[in-house]
Amino acid sequence: MPLFGKSQKGPAEVVKALKEAVNSLEKGEKKAEKAQEDVSKNLVLIKNMLYGTSESEPQTDIIVAQLAQELYNSNLLLLLIQNLNRIDFEGKKDVAQVFNNILRRQIGTRSPTVEYICTKPEILFTLMTGYEHQDIALNCGTMLRECARYEALAKIMLHSEDFYNFFRYVEVSTFDIASDAFSTFKELLTRHKIVCAEFLEANYDKVFSYYQRLLNSENYVTRRQSLKLLGELLLDRHNFSVMTRYISNPENLKLMMNMLKERSRNIQFEAFHVFKVFVANPNKPKPILDILLRNQEKLVEFLMKFHTDRAEDEQFNDEKAYLIRQIKELKPLPGH
Amino acid sequence: MVNYNININDYKIVTLLSQCFQDKASVHLAKYLPSGAMVALKRFNMDKIKQESYLVDVEIILTKQLHHPHILPYFTSFVHGPDVYVISPLMAYGSCRDLLNQHFNDGLPEQAIVIILRDLLDALNYVHKRGIIHRAIRASHILVSSLGKACLSGFRYSCPIIVNGRWQKAIHSFPSSTQANLNWLSPELLEQNLIGYNEKSDIYSVGMVICELANGFEPFAGMCKTLMLTEKVRGNIPQLLDCTTISREDNEEYGDHDTNFGLSPKVVNRRFSEDLHKVTDICLKQEPVYRPTAEQLLTDPIFKTIKRSLPLPDLLKPALPLSDRVAFNTDEVEDLETASNFSNLEIFSCEWDF
């Protein structure tokens, strides 16, 4: 029995206390410090209910269910995210941990929090714009990637106008934020294969015109990551029609041929994996074939000398040999 | 925290301090021109880093989310050319590994070990409470500032304990590209069995670090990795080398067998306190449950001695902090632009015909 019988606060009380504290933090009242303290304290209480501590187990399902219900009813999740920049450093991470745990909640096959967020997509949009702010970008990223695991939520994000902001976020000058944004961006474009393929097909022109900018970015890391992701997207069989469209455009081929000659060996290597798709295509459109034919000898010579130090990479060497053979055997279309 | 610009031209490299990440990254002493402050500039050569490039992301993103007086902070990070740069405060004594290599081949004095250990545990307590296992605790990842504050770094091998929105009872993932850290890792982590491991694995590594700091090298150093693993799993508990753990006769005999291991009389005659032996022993317990947490370790009586102890910089003499060793404004100053241009001289002459 505890000596000082401190009654434990129930979920309803904690949520209420936290909401009040966030509200007064938002208003920027005089007692900001006190509000800050209350926010942190109550966040820890909620976190401990969900995760347990070294001394205590997480709360029972009933308590957690109550807590979740209170969080939905009070609209506290959105309020916390909107005020994330006002919460202290450790508190921001607690918000993310609470959010991610509640998000994972399952009742049978249902995910009640996911259903809840579907009715409040503002939560997602607020998280996405979090990348605009240095001090909350990484916390928002943690929550966004967790959301992106759910098809319904990924779909909302992909189809929102805000999605195109990612093309800017992945290139911001602060490396950690750009890199975090890129992993979210990649998750959104690759996690749910069918949703992603549908999205890319439906928005092909817009997405790839934005994507082009990433491939031409002045930022080495952006260029390398986006090129690598492009290769993965094109080689995914779900994206077959996107791939067909991409490799029919001679401008794309020119870009890849130029990237094969970039100074950076990693970029050359990633470009190779996109370039090979153009060559392997059994139905090359005439403009593509023309470019390859015009550079037939140069390409063969170039590929013979290309990354010869990768002797141990069998797959790469097989592919390279295949490409050289294919290019050697290229013939103009009959009747031309 | 001071804001640091993300423009490479605001930094003037003074000298190379060390190589790290298997020589794919280098740490330089640099001057931040707007304020004149000296900082450490870490440069990851991304073109050399292939599959492991995500480790750079992991390290930087995670470190940015940690705030603790004994964890090396990153002021900012940015890309320039094919390199990723990270700016952090200058740790003027370098890493504990540097200290051992340069001035303390037989190990640090006990009082210095105790101070460093306290700082390390303080950092580790925070890291564990935040749900992270470091997985690469070793002297080279502990840096010491000019004021004698020890800071933990090297977070690229770490892993989260919170996975899938739950605090996991056991972790099973094996850190990638961890070859260099194997000697410090706990038996349960190395075994890679179904039981898995938890944050107590780091506590084992703390025990290894105490040995490393006290002996001058980590236990099992130079041993083949398979034998090291067998020894750990068999329950070989490393010890601090002093007059209580090695007898003179043993040492002479030992010295005959293995010329690398002939221990100096200084080592054979010295004596570490009973408390330090105990702390080492308890950290290196075979069974993780018998190892204390970082928080529990911090209450150990051994740390009470710090109050009466000399400050760390005094204990580290004759080692001097960097600012006293390096003459600034020497010819060593290299222009970063030229340096990076120089490495790009590989030219492709072939032109495509579009």
XYZ file of C-alpha atoms in Angstrom:
690
model
C 0.000 0.000 0.000
C 1.462 3.351 -0.931
C 2.241 5.497 2.107
C 0.738 8.622 0.657
C -2.433 7.318 -0.929
C -2.133 9.346 -4.098
C -5.211 8.420 -6.074
C -4.369 7.570 -9.620
C -5.965 9.775 -12.229
C -8.293 8.002 -14.629
C -8.135 8.436 -18.416
C -10.946 11.012 -18.486
C -9.228 13.219 -15.943
C -5.827 13.042 -17.555
C -7.212 13.843 -20.996
C -9.200 16.751 -19.558
C -6.176 18.091 -17.694
C -3.990 17.772 -20.758
C -6.520 19.498 -22.961
C -6.803 22.414 -20.569
C -3.057 22.725 -20.364
C -2.648 22.671 -24.156
C -5.389 25.246 -24.492
C -3.722 27.662 -22.139
C -0.392 26.991 -23.827
C -2.023 27.892 -27.128
C -3.460 31.113 -25.775
C -0.021 32.020 -24.503
C -1.356 33.101 -21.152
C 0.916 34.454 -18.486
C 1.296 31.121 -16.803
C 2.954 29.637 -19.879
C 5.586 27.908 -17.826
C 3.002 26.251 -15.649
C 1.010 25.197 -18.717
C 4.173 23.781 -20.278
C 4.816 21.782 -17.133
C 1.250 20.482 -17.003
C 1.369 19.431 -20.628
C 4.603 17.501 -20.120
C 3.386 15.896 -16.920
C 0.085 14.710 -18.340
C 1.695 13.486 -21.540
C 3.986 11.302 -19.463
C 0.979 9.979 -17.542
C -0.757 9.013 -20.775
C 2.404 7.537 -22.212
C 2.895 5.423 -19.105
C -0.679 4.146 -19.294
C -0.011 2.981 -22.840
C 3.545 1.714 -22.625
C 3.966 0.975 -18.946
C 7.186 1.862 -17.135
C 10.086 -0.127 -15.785
C 8.000 -0.623 -12.617
C 4.534 -1.033 -14.055
C 2.845 -2.841 -16.889
C 0.734 -0.976 -19.445
C -2.863 -0.397 -18.353
C -5.555 -2.938 -19.087
C -7.389 -2.911 -22.395
C -10.445 -1.393 -20.754
C -8.497 1.608 -19.483
C -6.745 1.997 -22.842
C -10.101 1.809 -24.632
C -11.443 4.532 -22.343
C -8.372 6.619 -22.946
C -8.683 6.254 -26.707
C -12.353 7.169 -26.576
C -11.557 10.268 -24.536
C -8.851 11.232 -26.998
C -11.255 10.948 -29.936
C -14.101 12.781 -28.221
C -11.956 15.609 -26.973
C -10.274 16.081 -30.353
C -7.059 16.165 -28.391
C -4.890 14.437 -31.005
C -5.400 17.277 -33.466
C -4.982 19.885 -30.756
C -1.675 18.341 -29.682
C -0.368 18.259 -33.228
C -1.448 21.820 -33.919
C 0.406 22.974 -30.823
C 3.371 20.680 -31.176
C 5.793 23.577 -31.647
C 4.756 24.965 -28.259
C 5.399 21.738 -26.368
C 8.859 21.159 -24.917
C 11.504 18.948 -26.539
C 10.789 15.690 -24.700
C 7.050 16.376 -24.735
C 7.072 16.481 -28.549
C 8.474 12.965 -28.606
C 5.900 11.854 -26.037
C 3.144 13.159 -28.304
C 4.540 11.053 -31.143
C 4.756 7.968 -28.937
C 1.230 8.379 -27.627
C -0.055 8.997 -31.145
C 1.708 5.970 -32.595
C 0.461 3.670 -29.879
C -3.138 4.839 -30.164
C -2.920 4.560 -33.942
C -1.968 0.888 -33.673
C -5.001 0.088 -31.553
C -7.013 -2.812 -32.859
C -10.382 -4.281 -32.048
C -10.532 -7.543 -33.931
C -9.638 -6.548 -37.467
C -10.773 -2.960 -37.019
C -8.394 -0.096 -36.355
C -10.585 2.445 -34.584
C -7.989 5.226 -34.591
C -7.454 4.851 -38.320
C -11.217 5.116 -38.815
C -11.258 8.163 -36.581
C -8.462 9.887 -38.517
C -10.267 9.178 -41.788
C -13.064 11.369 -40.481
C -10.526 13.990 -39.377
C -8.030 14.161 -42.237
C -6.960 17.534 -40.921
C -4.733 15.543 -38.566
C -2.836 14.201 -41.567
C -2.581 17.548 -43.306
C -1.347 19.232 -40.143
C 1.294 16.531 -39.747
C 2.378 16.945 -43.369
C 2.870 20.683 -43.025
C 4.953 19.886 -39.961
C 7.888 19.514 -42.342
C 7.766 23.276 -42.819
C 8.932 23.770 -39.238
C 12.403 22.737 -38.195
C 11.592 22.104 -34.545
C 8.740 19.662 -35.160
C 9.620 18.180 -38.555
C 11.182 14.974 -37.239
C 8.392 14.363 -34.719
C 5.776 14.792 -37.428
C 7.775 12.480 -39.667
C 7.648 9.713 -37.055
C 3.867 9.989 -36.872
C 3.390 10.304 -40.635
C 5.303 7.127 -41.408
C 3.203 5.305 -38.858
C 0.058 6.653 -40.577
C 1.406 5.684 -43.988
C 1.316 2.039 -42.919
C -2.462 2.176 -43.212
C -3.765 2.106 -46.732
C -6.734 4.349 -46.038
C -4.518 7.043 -44.539
C -1.815 6.716 -47.192
C -4.484 7.179 -49.832
C -5.739 10.400 -48.268
C -2.208 11.775 -48.133
C -1.275 10.731 -51.667
C -4.372 12.280 -53.142
C -4.092 15.540 -51.268
C -2.616 18.620 -52.860
C -0.217 18.756 -49.871
C 1.510 15.629 -51.137
C 3.308 17.694 -53.786
C 4.945 19.710 -51.015
C 7.077 16.641 -50.371
C 8.980 17.417 -53.554
C 10.085 20.563 -51.752
C 10.566 19.008 -48.306
C 12.912 16.285 -49.546
C 15.208 18.979 -50.851
C 15.333 21.395 -47.906
C 18.816 22.411 -46.958
C 18.804 20.822 -43.504
C 19.939 17.289 -44.152
C 18.143 15.531 -41.329
C 14.772 16.999 -42.251
C 15.218 16.384 -45.977
C 16.262 12.839 -45.308
C 13.368 12.186 -42.941
C 10.918 13.690 -45.445
C 12.347 11.448 -48.118
C 11.715 8.306 -46.122
C 8.094 9.374 -45.580
C 7.769 10.238 -49.257
C 9.143 6.853 -50.231
C 6.843 5.068 -47.810
C 3.849 6.820 -49.344
C 4.901 5.914 -52.882
C 5.806 2.290 -52.256
C 4.001 0.831 -49.259
C 0.595 -0.015 -50.696
C 1.415 -1.274 -54.142
C -1.994 -1.050 -55.760
C -2.931 2.313 -54.287
C 0.475 3.648 -55.331
C 0.210 2.302 -58.872
C -3.263 3.772 -59.290
C -2.063 7.095 -57.971
C 0.983 7.200 -60.261
C -1.055 6.262 -63.310
C -3.793 8.775 -62.623
C -1.360 11.595 -61.908
C 1.492 10.574 -64.151
C 2.173 13.941 -65.795
C 2.052 15.967 -62.649
C 4.061 13.560 -60.507
C 6.794 13.015 -63.050
C 7.143 16.664 -63.916
C 7.796 17.266 -60.199
C 9.976 14.183 -60.025
C 12.128 15.479 -62.853
C 13.164 18.368 -60.630
C 14.417 15.964 -57.978
C 16.503 14.107 -60.536
C 18.028 17.409 -61.617
C 18.450 18.689 -58.076
C 21.662 20.414 -57.139
C 21.619 18.440 -53.921
C 23.655 15.282 -54.391
C 21.737 13.278 -51.794
C 18.360 14.226 -53.285
C 19.536 13.271 -56.736
C 20.889 9.956 -55.601
C 17.901 8.999 -53.449
C 15.337 10.006 -56.034
C 17.150 8.163 -58.789
C 17.296 5.041 -56.678
C 13.614 5.301 -55.838
C 12.793 5.832 -59.511
C 14.534 2.568 -60.326
C 12.563 0.769 -57.630
C 9.273 2.244 -58.799
C 9.849 1.349 -62.439
C 10.939 -2.185 -61.682
C 7.963 -2.925 -59.476
C 5.590 -5.038 -61.536
C 2.559 -3.218 -60.098
C 3.790 -0.101 -61.872
C 4.019 -1.778 -65.251
C 1.987 0.776 -67.155
C 3.817 3.647 -65.457
C 7.091 2.039 -66.441
C 5.961 1.566 -70.051
C 5.041 5.203 -70.238
C 8.272 6.348 -68.646
C 10.530 4.369 -70.962
C 8.708 5.589 -74.060
C 9.817 9.142 -73.521
C 13.155 9.928 -75.219
C 13.795 12.809 -72.794
C 13.889 10.327 -69.939
C 16.381 8.186 -71.814
C 18.622 11.184 -72.467
C 18.542 12.103 -68.797
C 19.575 8.585 -67.766
C 22.337 8.413 -70.356
C 23.708 11.646 -68.996
C 23.452 10.404 -65.450
C 25.435 7.314 -66.436
C 28.299 9.735 -66.953
C 27.867 11.690 -63.729
C 30.940 12.138 -61.605
C 29.489 10.232 -58.706
C 29.839 6.488 -59.064
C 26.774 5.860 -56.955
C 24.678 7.987 -59.273
C 26.126 6.226 -62.318
C 25.227 2.938 -60.743
C 21.647 3.922 -59.908
C 21.230 5.400 -63.407
C 22.338 2.075 -64.846
C 19.377 0.386 -63.171
C 16.948 2.753 -64.859
C 18.808 2.800 -68.173
C 18.647 -0.977 -68.431
C 14.854 -0.853 -68.546
C 14.953 1.258 -71.713
C 17.253 -1.220 -73.404
C 15.471 -4.332 -72.211
C 12.122 -3.096 -73.505
C 11.195 -5.470 -76.364
C 8.934 -2.861 -77.984
C 11.085 0.228 -78.134
C 9.332 3.196 -79.681
C 11.153 4.669 -82.656
C 12.565 7.777 -80.889
C 14.099 5.570 -78.206
C 15.527 3.146 -80.720
C 16.941 6.039 -82.739
C 18.867 7.429 -79.783
C 20.244 4.013 -78.902
C 21.228 3.385 -82.515
C 22.911 6.745 -82.893
C 25.026 5.937 -79.841
C 25.342 2.215 -80.451
C 29.111 2.008 -80.621
C 29.723 4.574 -77.909
C 27.345 2.791 -75.558
C 28.969 -0.573 -76.085
C 32.393 0.900 -75.514
C 31.155 2.833 -72.495
C 29.465 -0.163 -70.891
C 32.504 -2.370 -71.422
C 34.439 0.003 -69.187
C 31.569 0.698 -66.821
C 32.210 -0.212 -63.155
C 34.577 -3.034 -63.996
C 35.605 -3.204 -60.337
C 32.275 -4.733 -59.367
C 33.569 -8.171 -60.249
C 31.876 -9.799 -57.262
C 28.426 -8.445 -58.124
C 27.173 -11.253 -60.312
C 23.757 -9.869 -61.054
C 25.179 -6.539 -62.137
C 27.696 -8.200 -64.445
C 25.048 -10.421 -65.983
C 22.833 -7.435 -66.596
C 25.670 -5.433 -68.053
C 26.627 -8.267 -70.404
C 22.994 -8.586 -71.426
C 22.746 -4.862 -72.188
C 25.925 -4.888 -74.238
C 24.614 -7.809 -76.268
C 21.244 -6.145 -76.749
C 22.790 -2.881 -77.885
C 25.189 -4.626 -80.260
C 22.276 -6.434 -81.868
C 20.091 -3.339 -82.291
C 18.861 -2.827 -85.855
C 16.787 -0.032 -87.343
C 13.089 -0.818 -87.747
C 12.340 -2.388 -91.123
C 11.121 0.084 -93.719
C 13.123 3.024 -92.345
C 21.397 26.300 -28.825
C 23.365 28.577 -31.137
C 22.178 28.510 -34.701
C 24.758 27.423 -37.198
C 24.458 28.284 -40.854
C 24.148 25.572 -43.427
C 26.530 27.197 -45.826
C 29.860 25.456 -46.207
C 31.573 28.752 -46.891
C 30.898 29.760 -43.312
C 33.275 27.057 -42.129
C 37.012 27.100 -42.507
C 38.683 23.751 -42.012
C 41.746 23.994 -39.805
C 42.931 20.443 -39.596
C 41.927 16.818 -39.854
C 41.195 15.323 -36.452
C 40.341 11.733 -37.221
C 38.791 9.265 -39.588
C 35.723 7.288 -38.659
C 32.994 5.061 -40.091
C 35.667 2.772 -41.576
C 37.373 5.821 -43.105
C 34.284 6.840 -45.021
C 33.893 9.869 -42.802
C 36.373 12.306 -41.389
C 36.232 14.715 -38.476
C 37.845 18.109 -38.907
C 38.563 20.978 -36.623
C 36.871 23.956 -38.224
C 36.336 27.596 -37.533
C 32.809 28.906 -37.778
C 33.522 32.222 -39.454
C 30.453 34.238 -38.376
C 31.314 33.819 -34.692
C 34.920 32.657 -34.798
C 33.990 29.626 -32.665
C 35.850 26.378 -33.152
C 33.606 23.434 -33.997
C 33.940 19.848 -35.069
C 32.937 19.269 -38.665
C 32.174 15.709 -39.611
C 32.159 14.944 -43.267
C 30.593 11.775 -44.629
C 31.854 10.965 -48.077
C 28.582 9.722 -49.493
C 30.147 8.508 -52.690
C 32.216 6.029 -50.689
C 29.204 5.035 -48.632
C 27.033 2.703 -50.635
C 24.524 0.346 -49.051
C 25.122 1.770 -45.576
C 24.065 5.283 -46.514
C 20.935 4.880 -44.408
C 23.151 4.603 -41.324
C 24.158 8.224 -41.841
C 20.492 9.213 -41.916
C 19.735 7.117 -38.849
C 22.556 8.617 -36.854
C 21.805 12.209 -37.724
C 18.030 11.996 -37.373
C 18.224 10.165 -34.074
C 20.935 12.363 -32.587
C 18.888 15.441 -33.488
C 16.105 14.046 -31.335
C 18.223 13.617 -28.235
C 18.934 16.385 -25.767
C 21.207 15.497 -22.923
C 24.281 17.132 -21.407
C 26.265 13.928 -21.919
C 25.215 13.182 -25.470
C 27.095 14.870 -28.273
C 24.618 17.243 -29.923
C 24.508 17.983 -33.627
C 24.050 21.683 -34.295
C 23.151 21.241 -37.907
C 23.640 19.006 -40.907
C 23.683 19.760 -44.616
C 24.757 18.514 -47.998
C 27.499 20.041 -50.069
C 28.748 18.361 -53.198
C 28.738 14.604 -52.631
C 29.282 15.007 -48.890
C 27.041 15.246 -45.871
C 28.352 17.590 -43.185
C 27.484 17.556 -39.522
C 28.475 20.361 -37.190
C 28.921 19.612 -33.515
C 30.727 21.151 -30.574
C 34.442 20.579 -30.434
C 35.367 17.825 -28.007
C 38.857 19.003 -27.273
C 40.270 15.804 -25.759
C 38.977 13.675 -28.593
C 37.575 10.247 -27.831
C 38.564 8.079 -24.896
C 40.135 5.782 -27.483
C 42.360 8.656 -28.616
C 43.352 9.300 -25.011
C 44.295 5.643 -24.546
C 46.227 5.547 -27.799
C 48.135 8.740 -27.271
C 48.802 8.983 -23.563
C 47.458 6.053 -21.607
C 48.463 2.814 -23.285
C 48.035 0.926 -20.015
C 44.737 2.552 -19.146
C 43.391 5.675 -17.467
C 43.704 6.425 -13.759
C 40.776 5.093 -11.745
C 39.371 8.497 -10.826
C 39.175 9.483 -14.508
C 37.402 6.223 -15.316
C 34.860 6.845 -12.582
C 34.055 10.342 -13.853
C 33.726 9.187 -17.452
C 31.637 6.222 -16.329
C 29.242 8.465 -14.422
C 28.728 10.668 -17.486
C 28.292 7.636 -19.713
C 25.692 6.074 -17.418
C 23.857 9.353 -17.145
C 23.583 9.493 -20.936
C 22.667 5.840 -21.153
C 19.956 6.176 -18.530
C 18.365 8.880 -20.676
C 18.754 6.888 -23.888
C 17.218 3.764 -22.358
C 14.332 5.692 -20.814
C 13.641 7.148 -24.262
C 13.387 3.611 -25.626
C 16.674 3.279 -27.478
C 19.446 0.677 -27.260
C 22.798 2.147 -28.287
C 24.537 -1.110 -29.326
C 27.958 0.436 -29.874
C 29.159 1.573 -26.454
C 32.942 1.730 -26.726
C 35.712 4.143 -25.830
C 35.884 5.568 -29.339
C 32.258 6.697 -29.037
C 32.852 8.555 -25.782
C 34.237 12.039 -26.358
C 35.662 14.423 -23.779
C 35.292 18.202 -23.869
C 37.936 20.719 -22.840
C 36.142 21.099 -19.498
C 36.260 17.372 -18.914
C 32.680 16.524 -19.769
C 32.257 13.110 -21.382
C 29.688 12.789 -24.165
C 28.278 9.732 -25.862
C 28.113 9.602 -29.663
C 27.976 6.934 -32.375
C 24.229 6.404 -32.565
C 24.201 4.919 -36.042
C 24.084 1.352 -34.727
C 21.286 1.973 -32.255
C 17.799 0.522 -32.401
C 14.427 1.459 -30.968
C 12.869 -0.581 -28.154
C 9.475 0.819 -29.079
C 8.383 -1.016 -32.176
C 4.853 -1.184 -33.549
C 3.648 1.229 -30.896
C 4.682 -1.174 -28.119
C 7.554 -1.316 -25.702
C 9.197 -4.587 -26.750
C 10.313 -7.052 -24.094
C 13.059 -8.324 -26.352
C 14.781 -7.179 -29.512
C 16.020 -9.669 -32.085
C 17.482 -7.504 -34.800
C 21.200 -7.691 -35.356
C 22.968 -4.384 -35.975
C 24.255 -4.143 -39.527
C 27.868 -3.366 -40.383
C 28.820 -3.788 -36.785
C 32.034 -5.726 -37.371
C 34.136 -3.128 -35.561
C 31.919 -3.215 -32.463
C 31.705 -6.982 -31.962
C 34.148 -7.188 -29.061
C 31.961 -4.917 -26.934
C 28.646 -6.596 -27.648
C 26.907 -8.752 -25.093
C 26.803 -12.539 -25.367
C 23.011 -12.566 -25.738
C 23.129 -10.089 -28.619
C 25.862 -12.042 -30.380
C 24.082 -15.349 -29.878
C 21.151 -14.103 -31.982
C 18.819 -16.607 -30.426
C 15.073 -16.556 -29.854
C 15.374 -15.012 -26.405
C 16.709 -11.818 -27.935
C 18.176 -8.996 -25.883
C 17.201 -5.694 -24.313
C 18.820 -2.506 -23.037
C 20.850 -4.575 -20.548
C 22.983 -5.477 -23.519
C 24.369 -1.938 -23.371
C 25.220 -2.465 -19.701
C 27.429 -5.391 -20.673
C 29.168 -3.079 -23.131
C 29.634 -0.571 -20.288
C 31.502 -3.309 -18.424
C 33.660 -3.828 -21.486
C 34.327 -0.100 -21.661
C 35.424 -0.012 -18.024
C 37.923 -2.773 -18.859
C 38.956 -0.901 -21.975
C 39.524 2.352 -20.102
C 41.329 0.609 -17.256
C 43.446 -1.816 -19.266
C 44.106 0.311 -22.323
C 42.456 -2.145 -24.702
C 39.118 -3.926 -24.768
C 38.896 -7.555 -23.635
C 39.227 -10.077 -26.479
C 41.120 -7.488 -28.537
C 43.086 -9.156 -31.277
C 41.296 -12.455 -30.760
C 39.517 -14.061 -33.685
C 35.806 -13.278 -33.643
C 34.621 -16.863 -33.363
C 36.807 -17.520 -30.362
C 35.649 -14.242 -28.796
C 32.043 -15.349 -29.191
C 32.744 -18.804 -27.759
C 34.542 -17.298 -24.786
C 31.681 -14.900 -24.053
C 29.015 -17.543 -24.362
C 31.038 -19.933 -22.187
C 30.950 -17.283 -19.498
C 34.473 -15.915 -19.620
C 34.121 -12.728 -17.579
C 36.764 -10.125 -18.453
C 38.535 -8.379 -15.588
C 40.432 -5.231 -14.764
C 44.124 -6.019 -14.872
C 45.881 -5.224 -11.604
C 47.709 -6.942 -8.771
C 44.528 -8.592 -7.579
C 43.747 -10.264 -10.878
C 47.207 -11.153 -12.216
C 49.932 -12.696 -10.155
C 53.500 -11.893 -11.065
C 54.294 -15.516 -11.898
C 51.253 -15.763 -14.108
C 52.294 -12.706 -15.981
C 55.794 -13.979 -16.588
C 54.386 -17.237 -17.823
C 51.797 -15.383 -19.889
C 54.452 -13.124 -21.306
C 56.415 -16.133 -22.527
C 53.490 -17.545 -24.377
C 52.207 -14.439 -25.963
C 54.624 -11.654 -26.625
C 51.816 -9.169 -27.297
C 50.628 -9.602 -23.800
C 53.686 -9.066 -21.687
C 52.209 -6.647 -19.179
C 54.252 -3.798 -17.835
C 55.237 -3.865 -14.157
C 53.087 -0.784 -13.730
C 50.022 -2.812 -14.616
C 51.008 -5.790 -12.498
C 51.664 -3.603 -9.452
C 48.714 -1.261 -9.621
C 45.521 -1.767 -7.719
C 42.029 -0.659 -8.690
C 39.538 -0.205 -5.891
C 37.306 -3.020 -4.769
C 34.308 -0.923 -5.851
C 35.508 -0.557 -9.439
C 36.106 -4.301 -9.677
C 32.598 -4.899 -8.359
C 30.959 -2.486 -10.769
C 32.787 -4.069 -13.695
C 31.818 -7.514 -12.546
C 28.152 -6.755 -12.155
C 27.961 -5.081 -15.574
C 29.489 -8.152 -17.171
C 27.110 -10.673 -15.603
C 26.311 -13.405 -18.059
C 22.586 -13.211 -17.374
C 21.126 -9.843 -18.402
C 18.634 -9.896 -15.495
C 21.489 -9.808 -12.995
C 22.959 -6.689 -14.549
C 21.700 -3.466 -13.000
C 20.053 -0.736 -15.044
C 21.947 2.456 -15.815
C 19.779 4.211 -13.240
C 20.629 1.678 -10.531
C 24.314 1.848 -11.372
C 24.304 5.614 -10.926
C 23.531 5.119 -7.233
C 26.684 3.046 -6.732
C 28.855 4.350 -3.866
C 31.825 4.588 -6.215
C 30.409 7.808 -7.673
C 30.455 9.475 -4.263
C 34.214 9.717 -4.639
C 33.807 12.176 -7.526
C 33.042 15.028 -5.146
C 36.474 14.728 -3.596
C 38.242 14.051 -6.849
C 40.284 16.360 -9.030
C 38.481 17.558 -12.140
C 38.858 15.340 -15.201
C 41.253 17.627 -17.145
C 43.718 17.442 -14.255
C 43.418 13.673 -14.156
C 44.053 13.460 -17.875
C 47.403 15.212 -17.796
C 49.745 15.038 -19.664
C 47.017 14.931 -22.327
C 46.024 18.433 -23.313
C 42.851 19.658 -24.925
C 43.059 20.386 -28.604
C 43.009 24.171 -28.439
C 46.306 24.106 -26.548
C 47.884 21.666 -28.925
C 47.041 23.047 -32.315
C 48.420 26.307 -33.536
C 45.645 27.941 -35.505
C 46.256 29.995 -38.623
C 49.004 27.724 -39.796
C 49.696 26.603 -43.313
C 47.574 23.578 -42.573
C 44.471 25.579 -43.345
C 43.072 24.108 -46.483
C 40.381 25.503 -48.646
C 37.463 23.174 -48.656
C 36.363 24.079 -52.122
C 39.680 23.159 -53.663
C 39.792 19.970 -51.698
C 36.423 18.793 -52.890
C 37.030 19.905 -56.458
C 40.227 18.002 -56.448
C 38.516 14.738 -55.651
C 36.187 15.251 -58.579
C 38.844 15.285 -61.223
C 37.688 12.065 -62.809
C 36.466 13.202 -66.208
C 34.277 11.478 -68.713
C 35.191 12.509 -72.179
C 32.517 10.574 -74.012
C 29.653 12.705 -75.397
C 26.279 11.252 -76.321
C 24.743 12.044 -79.647
C 21.086 12.941 -79.107
